GROMACS .gro file of C-alpha atoms in nm:
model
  441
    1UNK     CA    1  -3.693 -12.998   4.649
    2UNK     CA    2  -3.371 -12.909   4.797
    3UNK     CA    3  -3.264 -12.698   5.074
    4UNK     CA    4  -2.931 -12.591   5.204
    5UNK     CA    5  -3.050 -12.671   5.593
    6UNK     CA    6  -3.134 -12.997   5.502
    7UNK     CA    7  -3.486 -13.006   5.512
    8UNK     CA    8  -3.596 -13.064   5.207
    9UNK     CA    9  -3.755 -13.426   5.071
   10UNK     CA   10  -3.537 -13.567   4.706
   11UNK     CA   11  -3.755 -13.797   4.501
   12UNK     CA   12  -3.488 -13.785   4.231
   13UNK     CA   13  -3.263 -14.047   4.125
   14UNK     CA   14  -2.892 -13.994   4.163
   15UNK     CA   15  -2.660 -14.144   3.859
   16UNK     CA   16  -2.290 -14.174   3.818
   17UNK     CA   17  -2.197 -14.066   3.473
   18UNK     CA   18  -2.108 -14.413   3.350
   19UNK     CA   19  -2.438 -14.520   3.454
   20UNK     CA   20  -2.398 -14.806   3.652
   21UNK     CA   21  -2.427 -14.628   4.024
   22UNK     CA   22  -2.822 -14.534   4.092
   23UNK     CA   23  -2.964 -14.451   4.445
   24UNK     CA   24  -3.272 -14.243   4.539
   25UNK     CA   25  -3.170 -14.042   4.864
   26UNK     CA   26  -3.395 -13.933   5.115
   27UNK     CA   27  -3.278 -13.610   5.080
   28UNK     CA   28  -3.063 -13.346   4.893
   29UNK     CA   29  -2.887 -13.034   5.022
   30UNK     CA   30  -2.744 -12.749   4.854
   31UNK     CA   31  -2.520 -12.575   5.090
   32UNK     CA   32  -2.378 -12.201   4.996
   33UNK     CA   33  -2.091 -12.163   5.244
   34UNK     CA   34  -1.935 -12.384   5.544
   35UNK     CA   35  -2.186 -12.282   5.808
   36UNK     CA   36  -2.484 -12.391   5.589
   37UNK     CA   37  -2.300 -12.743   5.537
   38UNK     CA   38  -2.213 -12.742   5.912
   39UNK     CA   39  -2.598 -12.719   5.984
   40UNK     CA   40  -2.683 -12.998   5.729
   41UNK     CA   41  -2.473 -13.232   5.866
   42UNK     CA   42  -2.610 -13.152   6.248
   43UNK     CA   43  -2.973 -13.221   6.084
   44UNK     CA   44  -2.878 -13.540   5.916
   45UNK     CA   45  -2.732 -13.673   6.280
   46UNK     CA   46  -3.042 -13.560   6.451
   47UNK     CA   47  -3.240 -13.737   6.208
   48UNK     CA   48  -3.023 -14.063   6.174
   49UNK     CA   49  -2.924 -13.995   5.808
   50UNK     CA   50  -2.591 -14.111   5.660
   51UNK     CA   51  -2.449 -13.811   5.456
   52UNK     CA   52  -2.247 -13.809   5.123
   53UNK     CA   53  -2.106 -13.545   4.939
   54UNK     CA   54  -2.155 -13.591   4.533
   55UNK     CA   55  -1.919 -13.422   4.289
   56UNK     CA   56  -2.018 -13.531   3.876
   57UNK     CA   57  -1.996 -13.850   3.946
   58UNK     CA   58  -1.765 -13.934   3.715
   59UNK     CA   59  -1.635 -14.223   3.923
   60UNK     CA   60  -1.768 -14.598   3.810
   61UNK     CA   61  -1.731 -14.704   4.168
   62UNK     CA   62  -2.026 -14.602   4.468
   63UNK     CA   63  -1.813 -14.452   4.652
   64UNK     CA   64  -2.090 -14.107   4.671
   65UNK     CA   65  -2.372 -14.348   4.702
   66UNK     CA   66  -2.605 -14.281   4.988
   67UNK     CA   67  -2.967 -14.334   5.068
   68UNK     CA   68  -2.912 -14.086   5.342
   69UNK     CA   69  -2.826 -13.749   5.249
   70UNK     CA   70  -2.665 -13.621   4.973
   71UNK     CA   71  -2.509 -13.308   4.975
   72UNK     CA   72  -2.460 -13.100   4.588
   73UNK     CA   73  -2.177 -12.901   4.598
   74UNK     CA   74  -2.308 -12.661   4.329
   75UNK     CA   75  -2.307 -12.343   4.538
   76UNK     CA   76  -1.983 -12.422   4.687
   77UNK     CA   77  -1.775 -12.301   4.367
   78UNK     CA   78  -1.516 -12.027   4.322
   79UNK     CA   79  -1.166 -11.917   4.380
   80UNK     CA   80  -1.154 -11.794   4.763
   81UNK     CA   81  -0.832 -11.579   4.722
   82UNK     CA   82  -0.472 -11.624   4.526
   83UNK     CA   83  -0.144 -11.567   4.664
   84UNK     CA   84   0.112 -11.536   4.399
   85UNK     CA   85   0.382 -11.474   4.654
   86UNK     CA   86   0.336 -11.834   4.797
   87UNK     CA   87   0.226 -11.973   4.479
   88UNK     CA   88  -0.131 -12.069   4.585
   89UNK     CA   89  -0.497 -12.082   4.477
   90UNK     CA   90  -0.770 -12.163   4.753
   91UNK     CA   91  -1.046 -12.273   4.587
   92UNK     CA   92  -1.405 -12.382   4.710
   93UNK     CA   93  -1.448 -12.766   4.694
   94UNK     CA   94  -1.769 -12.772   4.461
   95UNK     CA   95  -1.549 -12.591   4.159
   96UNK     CA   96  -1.505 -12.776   3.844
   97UNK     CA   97  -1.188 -12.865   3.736
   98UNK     CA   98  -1.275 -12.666   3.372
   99UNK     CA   99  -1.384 -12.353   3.502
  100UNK     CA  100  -1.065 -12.366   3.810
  101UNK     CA  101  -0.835 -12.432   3.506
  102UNK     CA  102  -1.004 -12.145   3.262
  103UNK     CA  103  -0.971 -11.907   3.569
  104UNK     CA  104  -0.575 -11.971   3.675
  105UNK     CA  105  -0.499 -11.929   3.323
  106UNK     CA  106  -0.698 -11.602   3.261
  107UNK     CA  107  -0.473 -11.485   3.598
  108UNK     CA  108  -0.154 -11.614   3.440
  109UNK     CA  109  -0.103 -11.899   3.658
  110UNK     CA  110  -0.167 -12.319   3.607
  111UNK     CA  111  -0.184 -12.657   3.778
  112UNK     CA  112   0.146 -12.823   3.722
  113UNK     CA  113  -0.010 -13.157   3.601
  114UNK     CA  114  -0.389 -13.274   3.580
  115UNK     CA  115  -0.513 -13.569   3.447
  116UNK     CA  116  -0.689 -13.623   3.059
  117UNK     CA  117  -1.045 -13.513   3.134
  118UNK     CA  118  -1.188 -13.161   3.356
  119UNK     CA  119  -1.518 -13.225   3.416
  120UNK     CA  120  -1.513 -13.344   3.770
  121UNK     CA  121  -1.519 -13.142   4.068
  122UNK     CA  122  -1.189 -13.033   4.230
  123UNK     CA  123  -1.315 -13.233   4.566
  124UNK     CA  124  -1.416 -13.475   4.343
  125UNK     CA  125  -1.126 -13.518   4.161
  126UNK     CA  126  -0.878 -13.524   4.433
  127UNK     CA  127  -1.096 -13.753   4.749
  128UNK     CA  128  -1.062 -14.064   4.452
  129UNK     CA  129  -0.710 -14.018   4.294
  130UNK     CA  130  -0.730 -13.819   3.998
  131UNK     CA  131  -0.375 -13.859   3.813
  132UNK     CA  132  -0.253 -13.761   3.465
  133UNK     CA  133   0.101 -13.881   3.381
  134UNK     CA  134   0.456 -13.760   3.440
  135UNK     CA  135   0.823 -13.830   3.543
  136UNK     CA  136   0.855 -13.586   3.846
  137UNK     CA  137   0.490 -13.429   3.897
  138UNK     CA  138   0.247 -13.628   4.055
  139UNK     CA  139  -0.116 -13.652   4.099
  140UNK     CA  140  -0.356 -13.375   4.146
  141UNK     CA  141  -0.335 -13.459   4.526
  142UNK     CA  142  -0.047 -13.418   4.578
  143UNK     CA  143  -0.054 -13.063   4.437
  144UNK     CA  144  -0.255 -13.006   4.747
  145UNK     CA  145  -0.078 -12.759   4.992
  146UNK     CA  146  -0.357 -12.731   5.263
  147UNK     CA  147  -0.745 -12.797   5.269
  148UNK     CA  148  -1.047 -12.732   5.465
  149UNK     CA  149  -1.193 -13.018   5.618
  150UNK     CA  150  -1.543 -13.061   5.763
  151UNK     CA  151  -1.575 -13.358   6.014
  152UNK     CA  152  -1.839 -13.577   6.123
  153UNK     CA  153  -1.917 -13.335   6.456
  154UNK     CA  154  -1.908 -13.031   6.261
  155UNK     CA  155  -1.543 -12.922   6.380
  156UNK     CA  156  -1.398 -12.701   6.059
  157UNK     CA  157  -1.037 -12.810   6.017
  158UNK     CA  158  -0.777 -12.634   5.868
  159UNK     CA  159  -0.484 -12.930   5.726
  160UNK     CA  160  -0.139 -12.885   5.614
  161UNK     CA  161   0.182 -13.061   5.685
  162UNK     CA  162   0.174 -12.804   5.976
  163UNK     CA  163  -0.176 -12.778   6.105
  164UNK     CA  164  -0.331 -13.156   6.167
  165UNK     CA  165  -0.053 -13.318   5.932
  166UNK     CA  166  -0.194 -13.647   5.995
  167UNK     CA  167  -0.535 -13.585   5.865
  168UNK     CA  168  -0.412 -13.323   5.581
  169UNK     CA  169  -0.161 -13.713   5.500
  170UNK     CA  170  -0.474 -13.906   5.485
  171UNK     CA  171  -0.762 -13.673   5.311
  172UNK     CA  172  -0.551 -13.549   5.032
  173UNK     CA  173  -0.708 -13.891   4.905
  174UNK     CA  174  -0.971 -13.937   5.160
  175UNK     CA  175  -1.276 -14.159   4.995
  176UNK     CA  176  -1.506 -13.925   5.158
  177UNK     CA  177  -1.435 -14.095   5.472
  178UNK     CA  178  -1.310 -13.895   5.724
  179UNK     CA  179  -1.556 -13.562   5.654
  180UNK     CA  180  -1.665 -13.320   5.383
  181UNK     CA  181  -1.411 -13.127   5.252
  182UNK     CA  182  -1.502 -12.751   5.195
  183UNK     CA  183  -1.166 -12.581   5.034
  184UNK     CA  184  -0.894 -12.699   4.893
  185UNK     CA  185  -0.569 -12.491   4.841
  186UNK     CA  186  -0.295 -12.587   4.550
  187UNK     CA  187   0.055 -12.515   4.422
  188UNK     CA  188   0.019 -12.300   4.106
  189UNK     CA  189   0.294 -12.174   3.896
  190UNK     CA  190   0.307 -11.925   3.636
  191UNK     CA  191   0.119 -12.042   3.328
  192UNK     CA  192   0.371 -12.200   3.144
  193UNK     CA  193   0.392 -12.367   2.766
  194UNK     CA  194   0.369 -12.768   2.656
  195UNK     CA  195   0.448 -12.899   2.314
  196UNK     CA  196   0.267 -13.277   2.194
  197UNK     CA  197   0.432 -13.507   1.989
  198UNK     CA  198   0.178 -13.768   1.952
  199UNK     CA  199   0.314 -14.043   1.723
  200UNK     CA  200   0.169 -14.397   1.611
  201UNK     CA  201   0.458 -14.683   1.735
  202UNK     CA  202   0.415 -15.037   1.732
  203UNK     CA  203   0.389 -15.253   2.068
  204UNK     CA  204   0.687 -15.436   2.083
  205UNK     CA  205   0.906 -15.104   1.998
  206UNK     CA  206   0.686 -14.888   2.312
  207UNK     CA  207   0.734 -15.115   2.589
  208UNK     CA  208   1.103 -15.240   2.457
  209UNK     CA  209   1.216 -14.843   2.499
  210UNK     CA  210   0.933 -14.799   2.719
  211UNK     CA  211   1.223 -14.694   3.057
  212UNK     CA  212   1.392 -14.462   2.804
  213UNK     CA  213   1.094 -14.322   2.689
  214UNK     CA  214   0.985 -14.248   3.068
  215UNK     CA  215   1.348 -14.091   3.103
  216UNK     CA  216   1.319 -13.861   2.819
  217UNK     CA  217   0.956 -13.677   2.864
  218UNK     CA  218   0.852 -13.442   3.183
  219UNK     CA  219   0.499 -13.631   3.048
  220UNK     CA  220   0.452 -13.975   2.863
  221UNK     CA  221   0.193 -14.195   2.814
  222UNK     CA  222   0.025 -14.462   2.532
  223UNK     CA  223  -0.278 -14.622   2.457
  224UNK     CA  224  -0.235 -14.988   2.312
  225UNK     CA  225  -0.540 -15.108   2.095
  226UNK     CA  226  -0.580 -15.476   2.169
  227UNK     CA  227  -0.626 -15.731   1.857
  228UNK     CA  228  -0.312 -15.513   1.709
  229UNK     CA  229   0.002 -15.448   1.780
  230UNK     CA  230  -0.047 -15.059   1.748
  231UNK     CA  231   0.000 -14.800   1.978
  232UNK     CA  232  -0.074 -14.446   2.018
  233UNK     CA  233   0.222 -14.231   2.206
  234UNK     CA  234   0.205 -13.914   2.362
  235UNK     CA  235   0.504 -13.642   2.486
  236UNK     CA  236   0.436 -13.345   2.665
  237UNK     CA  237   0.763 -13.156   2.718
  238UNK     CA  238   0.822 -12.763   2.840
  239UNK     CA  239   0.900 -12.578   2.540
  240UNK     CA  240   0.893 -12.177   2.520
  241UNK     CA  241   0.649 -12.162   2.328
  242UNK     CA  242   0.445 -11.994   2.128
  243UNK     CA  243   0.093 -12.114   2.115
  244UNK     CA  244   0.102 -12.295   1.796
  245UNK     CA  245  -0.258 -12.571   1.875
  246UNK     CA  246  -0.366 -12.803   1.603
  247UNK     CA  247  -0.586 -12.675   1.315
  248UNK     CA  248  -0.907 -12.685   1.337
  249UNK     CA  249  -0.952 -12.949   1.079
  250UNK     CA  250  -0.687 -13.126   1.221
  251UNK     CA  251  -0.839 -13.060   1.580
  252UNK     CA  252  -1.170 -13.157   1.418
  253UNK     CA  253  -1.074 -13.495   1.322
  254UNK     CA  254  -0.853 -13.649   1.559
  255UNK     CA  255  -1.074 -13.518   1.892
  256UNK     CA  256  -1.419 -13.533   1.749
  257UNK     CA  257  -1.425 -13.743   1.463
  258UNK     CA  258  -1.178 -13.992   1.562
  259UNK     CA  259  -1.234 -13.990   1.937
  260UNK     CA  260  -1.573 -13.836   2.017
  261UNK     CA  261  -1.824 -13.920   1.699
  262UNK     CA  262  -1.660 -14.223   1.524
  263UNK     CA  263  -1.575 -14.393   1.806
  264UNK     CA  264  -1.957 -14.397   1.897
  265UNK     CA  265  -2.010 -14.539   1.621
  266UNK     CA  266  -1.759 -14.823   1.593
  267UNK     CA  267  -1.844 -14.886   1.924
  268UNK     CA  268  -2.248 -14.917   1.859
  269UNK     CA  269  -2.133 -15.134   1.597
  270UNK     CA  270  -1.874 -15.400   1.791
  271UNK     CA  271  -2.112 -15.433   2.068
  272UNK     CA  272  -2.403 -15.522   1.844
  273UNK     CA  273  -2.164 -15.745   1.647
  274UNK     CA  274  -1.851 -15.831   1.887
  275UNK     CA  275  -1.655 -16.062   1.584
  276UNK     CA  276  -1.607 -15.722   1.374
  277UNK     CA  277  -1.453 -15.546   1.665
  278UNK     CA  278  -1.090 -15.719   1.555
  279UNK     CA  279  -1.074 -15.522   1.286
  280UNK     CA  280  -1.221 -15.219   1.360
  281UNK     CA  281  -0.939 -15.250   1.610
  282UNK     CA  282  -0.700 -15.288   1.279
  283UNK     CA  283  -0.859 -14.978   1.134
  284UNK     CA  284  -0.914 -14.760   1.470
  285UNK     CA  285  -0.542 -14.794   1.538
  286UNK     CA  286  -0.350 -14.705   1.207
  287UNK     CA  287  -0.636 -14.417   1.182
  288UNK     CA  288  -0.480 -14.148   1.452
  289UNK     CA  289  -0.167 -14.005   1.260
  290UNK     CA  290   0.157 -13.812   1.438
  291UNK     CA  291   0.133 -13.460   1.520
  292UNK     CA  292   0.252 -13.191   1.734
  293UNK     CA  293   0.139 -12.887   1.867
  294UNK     CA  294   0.210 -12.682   2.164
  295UNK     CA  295  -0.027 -12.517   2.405
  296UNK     CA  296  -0.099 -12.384   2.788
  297UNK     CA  297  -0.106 -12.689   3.022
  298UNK     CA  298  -0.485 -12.788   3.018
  299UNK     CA  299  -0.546 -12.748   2.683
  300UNK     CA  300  -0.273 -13.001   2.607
  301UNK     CA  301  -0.355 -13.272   2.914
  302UNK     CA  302  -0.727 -13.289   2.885
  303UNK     CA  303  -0.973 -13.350   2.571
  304UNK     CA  304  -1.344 -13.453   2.555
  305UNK     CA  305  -1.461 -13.763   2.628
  306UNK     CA  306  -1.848 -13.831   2.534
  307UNK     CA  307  -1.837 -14.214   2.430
  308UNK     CA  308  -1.901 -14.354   2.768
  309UNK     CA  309  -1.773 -14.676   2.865
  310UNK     CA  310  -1.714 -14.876   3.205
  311UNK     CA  311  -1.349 -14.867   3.358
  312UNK     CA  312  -1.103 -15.089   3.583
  313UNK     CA  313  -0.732 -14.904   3.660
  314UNK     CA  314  -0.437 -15.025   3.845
  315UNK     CA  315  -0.120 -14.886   3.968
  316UNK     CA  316   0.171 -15.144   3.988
  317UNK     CA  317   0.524 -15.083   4.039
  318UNK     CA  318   0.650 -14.925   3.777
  319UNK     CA  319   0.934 -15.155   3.714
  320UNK     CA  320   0.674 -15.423   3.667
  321UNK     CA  321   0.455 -15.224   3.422
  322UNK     CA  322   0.609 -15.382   3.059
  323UNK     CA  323   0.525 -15.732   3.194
  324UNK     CA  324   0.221 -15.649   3.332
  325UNK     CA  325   0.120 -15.543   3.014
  326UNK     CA  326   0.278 -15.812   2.800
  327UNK     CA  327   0.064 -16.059   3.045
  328UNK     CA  328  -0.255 -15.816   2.934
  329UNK     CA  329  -0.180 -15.868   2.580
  330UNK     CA  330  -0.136 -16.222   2.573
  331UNK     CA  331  -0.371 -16.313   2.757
  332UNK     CA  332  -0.631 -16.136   2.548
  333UNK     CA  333  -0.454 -16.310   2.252
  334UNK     CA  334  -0.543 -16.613   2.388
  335UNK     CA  335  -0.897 -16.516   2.513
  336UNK     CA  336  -1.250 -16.524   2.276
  337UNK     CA  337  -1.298 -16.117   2.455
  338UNK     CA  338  -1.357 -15.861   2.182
  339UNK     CA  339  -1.226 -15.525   2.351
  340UNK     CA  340  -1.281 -15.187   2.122
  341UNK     CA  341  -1.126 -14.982   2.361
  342UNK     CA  342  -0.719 -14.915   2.371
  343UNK     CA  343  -0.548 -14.987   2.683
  344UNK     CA  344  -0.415 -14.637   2.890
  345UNK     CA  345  -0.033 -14.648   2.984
  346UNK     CA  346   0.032 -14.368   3.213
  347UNK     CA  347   0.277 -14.297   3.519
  348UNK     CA  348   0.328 -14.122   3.845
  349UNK     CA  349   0.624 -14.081   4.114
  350UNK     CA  350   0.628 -14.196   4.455
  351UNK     CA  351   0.410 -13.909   4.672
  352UNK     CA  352   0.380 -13.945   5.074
  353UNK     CA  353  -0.044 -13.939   5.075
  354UNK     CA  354  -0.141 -14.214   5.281
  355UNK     CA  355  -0.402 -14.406   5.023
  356UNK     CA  356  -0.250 -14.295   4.713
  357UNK     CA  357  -0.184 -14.535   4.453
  358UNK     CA  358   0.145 -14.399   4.419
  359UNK     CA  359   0.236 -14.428   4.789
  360UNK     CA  360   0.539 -14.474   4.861
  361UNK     CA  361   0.648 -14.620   4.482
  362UNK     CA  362   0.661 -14.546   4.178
  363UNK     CA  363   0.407 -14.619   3.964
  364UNK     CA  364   0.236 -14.722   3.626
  365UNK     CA  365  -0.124 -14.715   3.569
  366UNK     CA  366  -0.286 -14.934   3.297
  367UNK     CA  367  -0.623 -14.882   3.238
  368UNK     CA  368  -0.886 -15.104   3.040
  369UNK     CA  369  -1.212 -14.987   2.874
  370UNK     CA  370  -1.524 -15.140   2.769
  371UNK     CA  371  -1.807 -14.952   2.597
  372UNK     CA  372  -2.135 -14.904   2.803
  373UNK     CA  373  -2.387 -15.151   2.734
  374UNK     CA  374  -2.133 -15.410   2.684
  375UNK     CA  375  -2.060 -15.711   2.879
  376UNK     CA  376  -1.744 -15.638   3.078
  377UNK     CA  377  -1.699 -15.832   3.400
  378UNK     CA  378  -1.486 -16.139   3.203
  379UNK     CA  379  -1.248 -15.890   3.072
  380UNK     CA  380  -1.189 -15.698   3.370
  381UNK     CA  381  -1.216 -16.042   3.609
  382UNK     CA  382  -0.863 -16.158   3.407
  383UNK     CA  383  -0.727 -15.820   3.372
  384UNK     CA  384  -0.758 -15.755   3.744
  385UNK     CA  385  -0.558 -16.164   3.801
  386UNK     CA  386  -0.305 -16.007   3.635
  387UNK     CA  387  -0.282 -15.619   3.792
  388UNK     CA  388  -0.298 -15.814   4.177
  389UNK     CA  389  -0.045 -16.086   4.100
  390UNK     CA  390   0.188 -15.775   4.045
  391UNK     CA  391   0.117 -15.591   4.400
  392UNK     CA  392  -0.172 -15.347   4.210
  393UNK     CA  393  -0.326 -15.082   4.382
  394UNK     CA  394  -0.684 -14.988   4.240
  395UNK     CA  395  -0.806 -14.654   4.141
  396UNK     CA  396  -1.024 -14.588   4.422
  397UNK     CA  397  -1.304 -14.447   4.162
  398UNK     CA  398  -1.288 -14.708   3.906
  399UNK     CA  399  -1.441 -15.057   3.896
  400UNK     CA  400  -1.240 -15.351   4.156
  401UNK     CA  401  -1.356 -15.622   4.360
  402UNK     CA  402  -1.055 -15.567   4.605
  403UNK     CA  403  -1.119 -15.564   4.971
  404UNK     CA  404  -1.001 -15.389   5.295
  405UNK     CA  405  -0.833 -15.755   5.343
  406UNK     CA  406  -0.646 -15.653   5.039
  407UNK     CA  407  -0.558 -15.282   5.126
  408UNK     CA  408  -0.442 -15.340   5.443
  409UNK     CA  409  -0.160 -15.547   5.253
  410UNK     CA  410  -0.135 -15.363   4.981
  411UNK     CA  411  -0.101 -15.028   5.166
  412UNK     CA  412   0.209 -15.004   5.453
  413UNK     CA  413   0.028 -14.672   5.618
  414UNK     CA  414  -0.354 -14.860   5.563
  415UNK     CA  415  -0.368 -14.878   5.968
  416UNK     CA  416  -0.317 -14.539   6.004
  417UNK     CA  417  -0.597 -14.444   5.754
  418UNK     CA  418  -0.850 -14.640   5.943
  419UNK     CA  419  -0.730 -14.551   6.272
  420UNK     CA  420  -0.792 -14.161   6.189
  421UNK     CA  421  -1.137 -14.240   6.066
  422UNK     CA  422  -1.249 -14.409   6.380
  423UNK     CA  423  -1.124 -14.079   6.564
  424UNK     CA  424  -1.273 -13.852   6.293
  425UNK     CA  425  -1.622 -14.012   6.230
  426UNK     CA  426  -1.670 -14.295   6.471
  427UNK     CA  427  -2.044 -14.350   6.439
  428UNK     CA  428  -1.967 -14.348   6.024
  429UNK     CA  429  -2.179 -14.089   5.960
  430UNK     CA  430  -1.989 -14.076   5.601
  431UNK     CA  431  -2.011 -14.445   5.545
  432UNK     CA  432  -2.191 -14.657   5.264
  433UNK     CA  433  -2.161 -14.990   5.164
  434UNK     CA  434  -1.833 -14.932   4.930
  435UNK     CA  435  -1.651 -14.770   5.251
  436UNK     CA  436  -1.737 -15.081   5.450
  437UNK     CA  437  -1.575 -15.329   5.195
  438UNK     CA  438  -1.277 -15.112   5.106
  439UNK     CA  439  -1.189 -14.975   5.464
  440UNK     CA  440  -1.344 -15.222   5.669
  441UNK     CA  441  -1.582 -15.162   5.982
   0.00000   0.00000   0.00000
């Protein structure tokens, strides 16, 4: 049972949508507006509860985890108001990235860059880092213009870079640590046209052009499929349209043959017999073929993903992301791992949010797969030697081992994080155990 004051007794189990996250809170709210979350989280102090807020859970990490309470955001959805004059959309922090995207472009208007998948929740996406890739646009965070912060006391704050700039800095990309956010208000611009060239190239010719590449597309990024040396680019540029999508067979094959229903398969297949995943590597990676097709923005960033799998991503500088990844590929080379899944290339400029992976430098993200089901920690143990030895950031959502030890090197402004959570939520009413290893204590 659920209840929006907070009453209510959860015998369900909670799971992450990779599967690897399970907790069984004590109890489960459902709040409808700000003064029905305000009176959960007075409950859950009187009763001694930590408190969470839980988006789709499409993060691999715990960072929702909570035997306390757990607050759904379900009711919490919608599109508060839109001002086209300023070029914003204030949105309610339970909305799904899908239906936020399906509703800006039914008024005309669009995100200026969003990451590959939509499922997650705008709060969601945004408290762990959700990127996509580009030259000059940056994560969805930092598309943030103001937001609506709940903190630990129940004080409603309203955050910009002219109302509480310091905490609208820090919970742009705020781990859930400093308070439940309740609205979130982003830069939209008129709906606008991109046109895909997605074209096979091998790996020595991507990350030997790999700066001019950058240089040349508003949006670039490429999957490498290890065992080969094959690669799968992508180009998003402007273009005045029209509409002109992929065919439906075409559509059909690459997106749910290829990548959705195939895939399974291969997948089922190399985990039950890792020494044929080699070549089904061979095959996988000469089987996508170039195309192009133009589209609104979301319908040309993000595509299904239903083959689940476990994930580790790093930022490193971006000047140091072709040897990086030529220290990824050799050292599989030189490794008995079978990996099935390609290896994400993607890249973001420097933004001024105070745990952003992009903080302060620009960045390159490489991200490595392995199916569910299959044994992953050796693979991501080496790839992770590798992403640290070159000043890596994690994604705050995907698997790390990295400590607030760590972060407070890796991150110039990490001081003034923690500082602003003692001040916000000094008892930790928001904390878990992943808070307490990442951020400290």
């Amino acid at each position: 049972m659920s209840t929006a004051t907070g009453s209510g007794k959860s015998t369900a189990a909670w799971r992450n949508w990779a599967g690897n996250v399970t907790v069984r809170p004590a109890r489960e709210v459902t709040p409808a507006s700000v003064d029905e979350l305000r009176d959960a989280l007075r409950q859950a102090r009187e009763d001694g509860l930590k408190v969470k807020p839980v988006g789709t859970g499409h993060s691999f990490t715990a960072t929702a985890a909570t035997s306390g309470l757990l607050i759904r955001p379900e009711l919490l959805t919608g599109i508060r108001r839109i001002d086209r004059e300023a070029g914003t959309v204030t949105v309610e922090a339970g909305t799904p990235l899908k239906r936020l995207n399906a509703a800006l472009a039914r008024e005309g208007l669009s995100l200026t860059n969003m990451g590959d998948i939509m499922e997650q929740t705008v709060s969601g996406a945004i408290s762990t880092g959700t990127h996509g890739t580009g030259r000059e646009s940056a994560s969805i965070s930092a598309q943030i213009v103001a937001l609506e912060l709940v903190t630990a006391d129940g004080t409603v704050l309203a955050c910009s870079e002219k109302e509480n700039p310091e905490v609208f800095a820090a919970a742009r990309i705020g781990l859930g640590a400093l308070g439940v956010i309740s609205a979130i208000t982003f830069a939209v611009e008129p709906v606008f046209y991109l046109t895909a060239r997605e074209e096979p190239m091998t790996f020595d010719k991507v990350t030997r052009e790999f700066d001019a590449l950058y240089a040349e597309n508003e949006h670039f990024e490429f999957y490498w499929f290890p065992h080969t040396g094959n690669c799968n680019t992508k180009r998003n540029n402007r273009s005045l349209g029209p509409a002109a999508p992929p065919g439906r067979v075409s559509a059909f094959v690459e997106d749910e043959i290829l990548s959705n229903g195939l895939f399974q398969v291969v997948n089922t297949i190399g985990r039950a017999v890792p020494a044929t995943v080699p070549g089904i590597a061979r095959i996988s990676s000469k089987a996508l073929s170039a195309r192009t097709y133009t589209d609104i923005p979301y319908k040309v960033f993000t595509s299904p993903r239903r083959v689940r799998f476990m994930e580790m991503e790093y930022a490193v500088p971006r000047a140091a992301l072709v040897e990086t990844l030529r220290e990824l590929k050799t050292m599989v080379e030189r490794s008995n791992l079978r990996i099935s899944f390609p290896v994400e290339v993607r890249t973001a400029p420097a933004d001024d949010i105070t745990l952003s992976t992009a903080s302060g430098r620009e960045s390159a993200y490489i991200a490595v797969h392995m199916y569910r089901g299959t044994p992953y920690q050796a693979y991501f143990t080496a790839a992770e030697r590798i992403f640290t030895a070159h000043e890596g950031r994690p994604h705050w959502g995907k698997i790390h081992t990295r400590d607030a030890g760590y972060f407070a090197r890796a991150y110039p402004r990490f001081a003034e994080f923690t500082a602003l959570r003692d001040r916000l939520d000094p008892d930790r009413l928001f904390g878990n155990d992943y808070l307490r290893r990442v951020l400290g204590d």
